[in-house]
């Protein structure tokens, strides 16, 4: 289901707490066509994620992910284990779900349970896709 509500402050933290109970990994996107200097940006991302580097699963070049399909361009999608350490990192980096916009932060924060995407943000468009049962649990709490 699509939601056009920015989750902010304490509600953002509560959402991350719920997601860590239901998801085993998360991802974010760095679009290659939006990088001024790819080598410099990748070095920045590596340094910025230094505290969670051991949780990095893989970095893939993709044209498509849950909220976006690129035509003629590609992006790096960084996949991490989602656990208490990485949850803490996400809480420290942002106060809202829609803060995930380049160049301040990577884009399109996504959370997965195995191969199923449970939540995928598209901050620059002002919406996110979320599993309906997960959203009902969150919105009723």
Short mmCIF file of C-alpha atoms in Angstrom, two decimals:
data_model
loop_
_atom_site.label_atom_id
_atom_site.label_comp_id
_atom_site.label_asym_id
_atom_site.label_seq_id
_atom_site.Cartn_x
_atom_site.Cartn_y
_atom_site.Cartn_z
CA UNK A 1 0.00 0.00 0.00
CA UNK A 2 1.16 3.55 -0.69
CA UNK A 3 1.36 6.14 2.10
CA UNK A 4 2.00 9.86 1.59
CA UNK A 5 2.79 10.71 5.21
CA UNK A 6 6.23 11.61 6.48
CA UNK A 7 6.96 9.64 9.64
CA UNK A 8 8.86 11.98 11.95
CA UNK A 9 10.59 12.16 15.33
CA UNK A 10 9.50 9.60 17.89
CA UNK A 11 7.13 7.94 15.41
CA UNK A 12 10.11 7.40 13.06
CA UNK A 13 11.98 5.72 15.91
CA UNK A 14 8.92 3.59 16.72
CA UNK A 15 8.68 2.57 13.07
CA UNK A 16 12.33 1.47 13.09
CA UNK A 17 11.69 -0.52 16.28
CA UNK A 18 8.79 -2.32 14.60
CA UNK A 19 10.76 -2.91 11.39
CA UNK A 20 13.71 -4.46 13.21
CA UNK A 21 11.32 -7.06 14.63
CA UNK A 22 10.02 -7.98 11.15
CA UNK A 23 12.94 -7.35 8.79
CA UNK A 24 16.38 -8.89 8.41
CA UNK A 25 18.01 -6.36 6.08
CA UNK A 26 17.72 -2.85 4.76
CA UNK A 27 19.04 -1.02 1.73
CA UNK A 28 19.58 2.46 0.37
CA UNK A 29 20.41 3.85 -3.05
CA UNK A 30 23.11 6.07 -4.52
CA UNK A 31 22.32 7.02 -8.11
CA UNK A 32 25.41 7.04 -10.27
CA UNK A 33 24.02 9.66 -12.67
CA UNK A 34 23.64 12.10 -9.76
CA UNK A 35 27.21 11.71 -8.48
CA UNK A 36 29.53 14.60 -9.25
CA UNK A 37 32.52 12.30 -8.73
CA UNK A 38 31.72 8.60 -8.29
CA UNK A 39 34.98 7.64 -6.58
CA UNK A 40 34.69 10.50 -4.07
CA UNK A 41 31.03 9.76 -3.31
CA UNK A 42 31.68 6.05 -2.79
CA UNK A 43 34.57 6.88 -0.45
CA UNK A 44 32.26 9.21 1.46
CA UNK A 45 29.58 6.50 1.79
CA UNK A 46 32.17 3.99 3.00
CA UNK A 47 33.43 6.45 5.61
CA UNK A 48 29.90 7.54 6.59
CA UNK A 49 28.84 3.91 7.16
CA UNK A 50 32.08 3.02 8.96
CA UNK A 51 30.29 1.96 12.16
CA UNK A 52 28.16 -0.57 10.25
CA UNK A 53 30.62 -1.77 7.60
CA UNK A 54 30.65 -5.25 9.12
CA UNK A 55 26.90 -5.41 8.45
CA UNK A 56 27.27 -4.71 4.72
CA UNK A 57 25.93 -7.68 2.77
CA UNK A 58 26.61 -6.39 -0.74
CA UNK A 59 26.70 -3.40 -3.02
CA UNK A 60 24.97 -4.03 -6.34
CA UNK A 61 24.65 -1.97 -9.50
CA UNK A 62 20.96 -1.92 -10.42
CA UNK A 63 18.59 -0.19 -12.82
CA UNK A 64 15.53 -1.10 -10.80
CA UNK A 65 14.39 -1.34 -7.19
CA UNK A 66 11.00 -1.24 -5.47
CA UNK A 67 10.11 2.43 -6.02
CA UNK A 68 12.15 3.25 -9.12
CA UNK A 69 13.11 2.08 -12.58
CA UNK A 70 15.92 3.98 -14.27
CA UNK A 71 16.15 4.30 -18.03
CA UNK A 72 19.70 4.73 -19.29
CA UNK A 73 21.24 5.08 -15.82
CA UNK A 74 22.22 2.84 -12.92
CA UNK A 75 22.58 3.12 -9.18
CA UNK A 76 24.45 1.45 -6.38
CA UNK A 77 22.12 -0.31 -3.97
CA UNK A 78 23.76 -1.02 -0.62
CA UNK A 79 22.30 -3.94 1.36
CA UNK A 80 22.93 -4.29 5.10
CA UNK A 81 21.88 -6.67 7.84
CA UNK A 82 19.17 -5.00 9.93
CA UNK A 83 19.88 -5.44 13.61
CA UNK A 84 20.17 -3.29 16.73
CA UNK A 85 23.47 -1.73 15.61
CA UNK A 86 22.19 -0.74 12.17
CA UNK A 87 18.86 0.40 13.65
CA UNK A 88 20.78 2.72 15.97
CA UNK A 89 22.76 4.01 12.98
CA UNK A 90 19.55 4.81 11.07
CA UNK A 91 18.10 6.59 14.11
CA UNK A 92 21.24 8.69 14.45
CA UNK A 93 21.31 9.68 10.76
CA UNK A 94 17.77 10.95 10.39
CA UNK A 95 14.74 12.20 12.27
CA UNK A 96 12.23 11.41 9.51
CA UNK A 97 11.56 8.81 6.87
CA UNK A 98 11.63 11.46 4.14
CA UNK A 99 15.06 12.85 5.13
CA UNK A 100 16.59 10.17 2.91
CA UNK A 101 17.35 12.41 -0.08
CA UNK A 102 20.68 12.89 -1.85
CA UNK A 103 23.14 14.50 -1.38
CA UNK A 104 22.60 14.82 2.39
CA UNK A 105 21.71 11.15 2.74
CA UNK A 106 21.37 8.25 0.32
CA UNK A 107 17.92 7.77 -1.20
CA UNK A 108 15.09 5.26 -1.15
CA UNK A 109 15.49 3.55 2.22
CA UNK A 110 14.07 0.00 1.98
CA UNK A 111 13.48 -2.78 4.51
CA UNK A 112 13.22 -6.49 3.69
CA UNK A 113 12.12 -9.71 5.31
CA UNK A 114 14.02 -12.29 3.29
CA UNK A 115 13.15 -11.37 -0.32
CA UNK A 116 9.97 -9.46 0.48
CA UNK A 117 10.16 -5.70 0.73
CA UNK A 118 8.17 -4.63 3.78
CA UNK A 119 8.71 -0.87 3.37
CA UNK A 120 10.30 1.19 0.59
CA UNK A 121 10.61 4.95 0.75
CA UNK A 122 10.69 7.38 -2.14
CA UNK A 123 11.48 10.53 -0.18
CA UNK A 124 11.94 12.95 -3.06
CA UNK A 125 8.45 11.99 -4.31
CA UNK A 126 6.93 12.15 -0.81
CA UNK A 127 5.62 8.60 -0.43
CA UNK A 128 6.51 5.11 0.73
CA UNK A 129 5.22 1.64 -0.05
CA UNK A 130 4.52 -0.56 2.96
CA UNK A 131 3.17 -4.02 3.71
CA UNK A 132 -0.45 -3.46 4.73
CA UNK A 133 -0.36 -5.73 7.79
CA UNK A 134 2.83 -4.06 9.02
CA UNK A 135 1.29 -0.61 8.51
CA UNK A 136 -1.88 -1.61 10.37
CA UNK A 137 0.25 -2.80 13.30
CA UNK A 138 2.18 0.48 13.31
CA UNK A 139 -0.75 2.83 12.86
CA UNK A 140 -2.74 1.15 15.62
CA UNK A 141 0.09 1.45 18.17
#
